[in-house]
Coordinates of C-alpha atoms and ligand atoms in Angstrom, one line a residue:
M1 CA -34.8 -134.4 27.5
S2 CA -36.3 -131.5 25.6
V3 CA -35.7 -127.8 26.3
P4 CA -39.0 -126.2 27.3
N5 CA -39.8 -123.0 25.3
R6 CA -39.4 -120.2 27.9
P7 CA -40.6 -116.7 27.3
E8 CA -37.6 -115.0 29.0
P9 CA -34.8 -113.8 26.7
L10 CA -31.7 -116.0 26.8
W11 CA -28.3 -114.3 26.6
A12 CA -24.7 -115.4 26.9
V13 CA -21.8 -113.6 28.6
V14 CA -18.3 -114.7 27.5
P15 CA -15.5 -113.3 29.7
A16 CA -12.5 -113.0 27.4
A17 CA -10.2 -110.5 29.2
G18 CA -6.8 -111.3 30.7
V19 CA -3.9 -113.1 29.1
G20 CA -3.8 -116.6 30.6
A21 CA -0.7 -116.3 32.7
R22 CA 0.1 -120.0 32.8
M23 CA 0.3 -120.3 29.0
G24 CA 3.5 -118.3 28.9
G25 CA 3.0 -117.0 25.4
V26 CA 2.9 -113.6 23.8
L27 CA -0.6 -113.9 22.4
P28 CA -3.4 -113.9 25.0
K29 CA -4.5 -117.5 25.2
Q30 CA -8.0 -116.8 23.9
Y31 CA -6.4 -115.9 20.5
L32 CA -4.0 -118.8 20.2
P33 CA -4.7 -120.9 17.1
L34 CA -6.8 -124.0 17.6
G35 CA -7.6 -126.0 14.5
G36 CA -6.4 -123.0 12.5
V37 CA -8.6 -120.3 14.0
P38 CA -8.4 -118.3 17.2
L39 CA -9.5 -120.4 20.2
I40 CA -12.3 -117.9 21.1
R41 CA -13.9 -118.4 17.7
H42 CA -14.7 -122.0 18.6
T43 CA -16.3 -120.9 21.9
L44 CA -18.4 -118.3 20.2
E45 CA -19.4 -120.4 17.1
T46 CA -21.0 -123.0 19.4
L47 CA -23.1 -120.3 21.1
L48 CA -23.8 -118.6 17.8
G49 CA -25.0 -121.9 16.4
M50 CA -27.8 -122.1 19.1
P51 CA -30.8 -120.2 17.8
E52 CA -32.4 -120.0 21.3
I53 CA -29.6 -117.6 22.4
D54 CA -30.8 -114.1 21.6
G55 CA -27.5 -112.3 22.1
I56 CA -23.9 -112.7 23.2
V57 CA -21.7 -110.2 25.1
V58 CA -18.0 -110.7 25.0
T59 CA -15.9 -108.9 27.6
L60 CA -12.5 -107.9 26.3
S61 CA -9.3 -106.4 27.9
A62 CA -9.1 -102.6 27.5
D63 CA -5.9 -102.9 25.4
D64 CA -7.1 -105.9 23.3
S65 CA -5.9 -105.5 19.7
H66 CA -6.7 -109.0 18.6
W67 CA -10.4 -109.1 18.7
P68 CA -11.0 -107.6 15.2
S69 CA -9.2 -110.5 13.6
V70 CA -11.5 -113.1 15.0
F71 CA -14.5 -112.5 12.6
D72 CA -14.4 -111.2 9.1
T73 CA -17.9 -109.8 9.7
L74 CA -19.2 -109.4 13.2
P75 CA -22.4 -111.3 13.7
T76 CA -25.2 -108.9 14.5
N77 CA -26.2 -110.5 17.8
L78 CA -22.5 -110.4 19.1
H79 CA -21.6 -107.4 21.3
T80 CA -18.5 -106.4 23.2
T81 CA -17.7 -104.5 26.3
E82 CA -14.6 -103.8 28.4
G83 CA -13.7 -106.4 31.1
G84 CA -12.1 -105.8 34.5
I85 CA -9.3 -106.8 36.8
E86 CA -10.7 -110.1 38.0
R87 CA -12.9 -112.5 36.1
V88 CA -15.9 -111.5 38.2
D89 CA -15.4 -107.8 37.2
S90 CA -15.5 -108.9 33.5
V91 CA -18.6 -111.0 34.1
M92 CA -20.4 -108.1 35.9
A93 CA -19.6 -105.8 33.0
G94 CA -21.1 -108.3 30.6
L95 CA -24.2 -108.7 32.8
E96 CA -24.7 -105.0 32.8
K97 CA -24.9 -105.0 29.0
V98 CA -27.4 -107.9 29.1
L99 CA -29.5 -105.9 31.5
D100 CA -29.4 -103.0 29.1
F101 CA -30.2 -105.0 26.0
A102 CA -32.6 -107.6 27.3
G103 CA -33.9 -106.4 30.7
G104 CA -34.1 -107.9 34.1
D105 CA -36.1 -111.0 33.2
A106 CA -33.4 -112.4 31.0
R107 CA -31.6 -115.7 31.7
V108 CA -27.9 -115.8 31.1
L109 CA -25.3 -118.4 30.3
V110 CA -21.8 -117.3 31.5
H111 CA -19.2 -119.2 29.6
D112 CA -15.4 -118.8 29.7
A113 CA -13.8 -117.9 26.3
A114 CA -11.1 -120.4 27.4
R115 CA -13.5 -123.4 27.1
P116 CA -13.7 -123.9 23.4
L117 CA -14.9 -127.5 23.6
A118 CA -18.3 -127.1 25.3
T119 CA -21.0 -128.6 23.0
S120 CA -24.5 -127.3 22.4
H121 CA -25.7 -130.8 23.5
D122 CA -24.3 -130.3 27.0
I123 CA -25.4 -126.7 27.1
R124 CA -29.0 -127.7 26.3
R125 CA -28.9 -130.5 28.8
L126 CA -27.8 -128.0 31.4
M127 CA -30.7 -125.7 30.7
A128 CA -33.3 -128.5 30.4
S129 CA -32.1 -130.1 33.7
V130 CA -32.3 -126.8 35.6
D131 CA -35.7 -126.0 34.2
E132 CA -37.0 -129.5 34.9
A133 CA -35.7 -129.5 38.4
R134 CA -37.0 -126.0 38.9
A135 CA -33.6 -125.1 40.3
V136 CA -32.5 -121.5 40.8
G137 CA -29.9 -122.2 38.2
G138 CA -27.1 -124.6 37.5
I139 CA -23.6 -125.3 36.1
L140 CA -21.9 -127.9 34.0
A141 CA -19.4 -129.9 36.1
V142 CA -17.6 -133.2 36.3
P143 CA -17.3 -135.5 39.3
V144 CA -13.8 -135.6 40.7
Q145 CA -12.0 -138.8 39.6
D146 CA -8.7 -138.7 41.3
T147 CA -8.0 -139.1 45.0
L148 CA -7.6 -135.7 46.5
K149 CA -4.9 -134.7 49.0
R150 CA -4.7 -131.7 51.3
S151 CA -1.1 -130.4 51.7
D152 CA 0.8 -128.1 54.1
D153 CA 3.0 -125.4 52.7
T154 CA 6.0 -127.8 52.3
R155 CA 3.9 -130.1 50.1
R156 CA 3.6 -132.8 52.7
I157 CA 0.3 -134.6 52.6
V158 CA -1.8 -133.6 55.6
S159 CA -4.9 -135.6 54.8
T160 CA -6.9 -137.4 52.1
V161 CA -10.2 -135.6 51.2
R162 CA -13.3 -137.7 50.5
R163 CA -14.0 -137.2 46.8
S164 CA -17.4 -138.8 46.5
E165 CA -19.2 -135.6 46.9
L166 CA -16.8 -133.4 45.0
W167 CA -17.2 -131.9 41.6
Q168 CA -15.1 -129.7 39.3
A169 CA -17.1 -126.7 38.2
Q170 CA -17.0 -125.7 34.6
T171 CA -19.0 -123.3 32.4
P172 CA -21.5 -122.5 31.1
Q173 CA -23.2 -121.4 34.3
Y174 CA -26.9 -120.7 33.8
F175 CA -28.9 -118.2 36.0
P176 CA -31.5 -115.5 36.0
V177 CA -29.6 -112.3 35.2
T178 CA -31.0 -110.2 38.0
L179 CA -30.4 -112.8 40.7
L180 CA -26.8 -113.4 39.4
Y181 CA -26.0 -109.7 39.1
R182 CA -27.2 -108.9 42.7
S183 CA -25.5 -112.0 44.1
L184 CA -22.2 -111.0 42.5
Q185 CA -22.6 -107.4 43.7
T186 CA -23.0 -108.7 47.3
S187 CA -20.1 -111.1 47.1
H188 CA -17.8 -108.6 45.4
V189 CA -16.0 -107.6 48.6
Q190 CA -13.3 -110.3 47.8
P191 CA -13.4 -110.4 44.0
E192 CA -10.4 -112.8 43.7
L193 CA -12.3 -115.4 45.6
I194 CA -15.4 -115.4 43.3
T195 CA -14.0 -117.6 40.6
D196 CA -17.4 -118.7 39.3
E197 CA -21.0 -117.5 39.3
A198 CA -22.4 -120.4 41.4
S199 CA -20.3 -119.4 44.4
A200 CA -22.0 -116.0 44.5
I201 CA -25.4 -117.7 44.2
E202 CA -24.5 -120.1 47.0
R203 CA -23.4 -117.2 49.3
A204 CA -26.9 -115.7 48.6
G205 CA -28.4 -118.9 50.1
H206 CA -29.4 -120.8 47.0
E207 CA -28.5 -124.3 45.8
P208 CA -27.6 -124.4 42.1
L209 CA -27.9 -127.7 40.2
L210 CA -24.8 -129.7 39.1
V211 CA -25.2 -131.1 35.6
E212 CA -22.6 -133.5 34.5
A213 CA -20.8 -132.5 31.3
L214 CA -20.7 -135.5 29.1
D215 CA -18.4 -134.0 26.4
A216 CA -14.8 -132.8 27.0
N217 CA -15.0 -129.2 28.3
F218 CA -11.7 -128.5 30.0
K219 CA -10.4 -124.9 30.3
I220 CA -7.3 -124.1 28.2
T221 CA -4.9 -123.2 31.0
R222 CA -1.5 -124.8 30.4
P223 CA 0.4 -125.1 27.2
G224 CA -0.3 -128.9 26.8
D225 CA -4.1 -128.2 26.9
L226 CA -4.0 -126.8 23.3
A227 CA -2.7 -130.1 21.9
L228 CA -5.3 -132.0 23.8
A229 CA -8.1 -129.7 22.5
E230 CA -6.8 -130.2 18.9
A231 CA -7.0 -133.9 19.4
V232 CA -10.6 -133.7 20.7
L233 CA -11.6 -131.5 17.8
A234 CA -9.9 -133.9 15.3
S235 CA -11.7 -136.8 16.8
R236 CA -15.0 -135.0 16.6
N237 CA -14.2 -134.2 13.0
R238 CA -13.7 -137.8 12.3
G239 CA -17.2 -138.5 13.7
Q240 CA -15.9 -140.1 16.8
G241 CA -17.6 -137.7 19.2
P242 CA -20.3 -135.1 19.5
G243 CA -20.9 -132.9 16.5
D244 CA -20.3 -129.4 17.8
A245 CA -16.7 -128.8 17.1
T246 CA -16.6 -130.0 13.6
R247 CA -16.7 -126.6 12.0
F248 CA -12.9 -126.1 11.6
A249 CA -10.8 -128.9 10.3
P250 CA -7.4 -128.9 11.9
N251 CA -5.8 -127.5 8.7
D252 CA -8.1 -124.6 8.2
T253 CA -6.2 -121.4 7.7
A254 CA -8.0 -118.2 8.8
P255 CA -11.4 -117.1 9.9
G256 CA -13.8 -117.2 7.1
K257 CA -11.6 -119.2 4.8
Q258 CA -12.0 -122.9 4.0
R259 CA -14.7 -123.5 6.6
G260 CA -15.0 -127.1 7.7
K261 CA -18.3 -128.9 7.4
R262 CA -21.0 -128.4 10.0
T263 CA -22.8 -131.5 11.2
E264 CA -25.7 -129.9 13.1
Ligands
CTP1 N1 -11.2 -113.5 32.3 C1 -11.8 -112.3 32.1 N2 -11.4 -111.2 32.9 C2 -10.4 -111.3 33.8 C3 -9.8 -112.6 34.0 C4 -10.3 -113.7 33.3 O1 -12.7 -112.1 31.3 N3 -10.0 -110.3 34.5 C5 -11.7 -114.6 31.5 C6 -10.6 -115.4 30.8 O2 -10.4 -114.8 29.5 C7 -11.1 -116.8 30.7 C8 -12.0 -116.9 31.8 O3 -12.3 -115.6 32.3 O4 -11.8 -117.0 29.5 C9 -11.5 -117.8 32.9 O5 -10.4 -117.1 33.6 P1 -9.7 -117.8 34.9 O6 -10.6 -118.7 35.7 O7 -8.9 -116.7 35.6 O8 -8.7 -118.7 34.3 P2 -7.6 -118.3 33.4 O9 -7.5 -116.9 33.2 O10 -7.9 -119.2 32.2 O11 -6.3 -118.9 34.1 P3 -5.0 -118.2 34.6 O12 -5.4 -116.8 34.9 O13 -4.6 -119.0 35.7 O14 -4.1 -118.3 33.4
MG2 MG1 -7.1 -115.7 35.1

């Protein structure tokens, strides 16, 4: 499936504020070392490696002191802005920058800093599928594989939920920037409930497309996820998987030093 050439600018917003409470560490999780470099560097290198993306806005915590260590030299199409209390606040701050830089016709990929494994292959499939289906927008997602249980507040099972129509939402989430910004503004009454972009678009009455992620793209949330991500990167480096994450060999030391080979 080829990605049609579209005239509208394409930007990415990468929410990277917060600490990742469930990781339990001192360093905010987006800066934890993965394959020898900060986790967020993997996320950003994948987007930076896609020439069709015109610019990237990263939203950082107000008191972030770690960002300057991520890149030796900041790529010219990478911009930062201050995030907010909830994820949706950070995303909206990023979208405001995209509106400033690229105008209201831009399309945007919103992608969690905490998902370092997304591949350009899946991101391009997402955009091509949305464009081909003429959908309002779409998201990467995976069908639920385990049987799902609903519990009461004492952890007794109350019922079994039919899983055949259920998906786990991931990022990137791909939408026209103006539609997304307006939809988030309207849904913003309960910011803690807007945990992804599609939910705001749904509330605005649209039906975004689900595009199955074929490559591993889990969010780094709990301590064990880092080791799993290392294993995925190592297997990709051995040529056993998609090529995107082959930039940093597991023993790389610091950003800019001893860069691993690129296979794309
Ligand atoms: N994020 C953000 N601004 C916030 C909260 C989160 O930019 N106020 C970013 C995080 O840096 C992360 C992404 O949004 O890259 C996903 O956040 P979320 O869904 O809340 O999950 P985590 O923060 O990863 O999980 P938790 O808070 O449970 O540790
Ligand atoms: Mg969070």
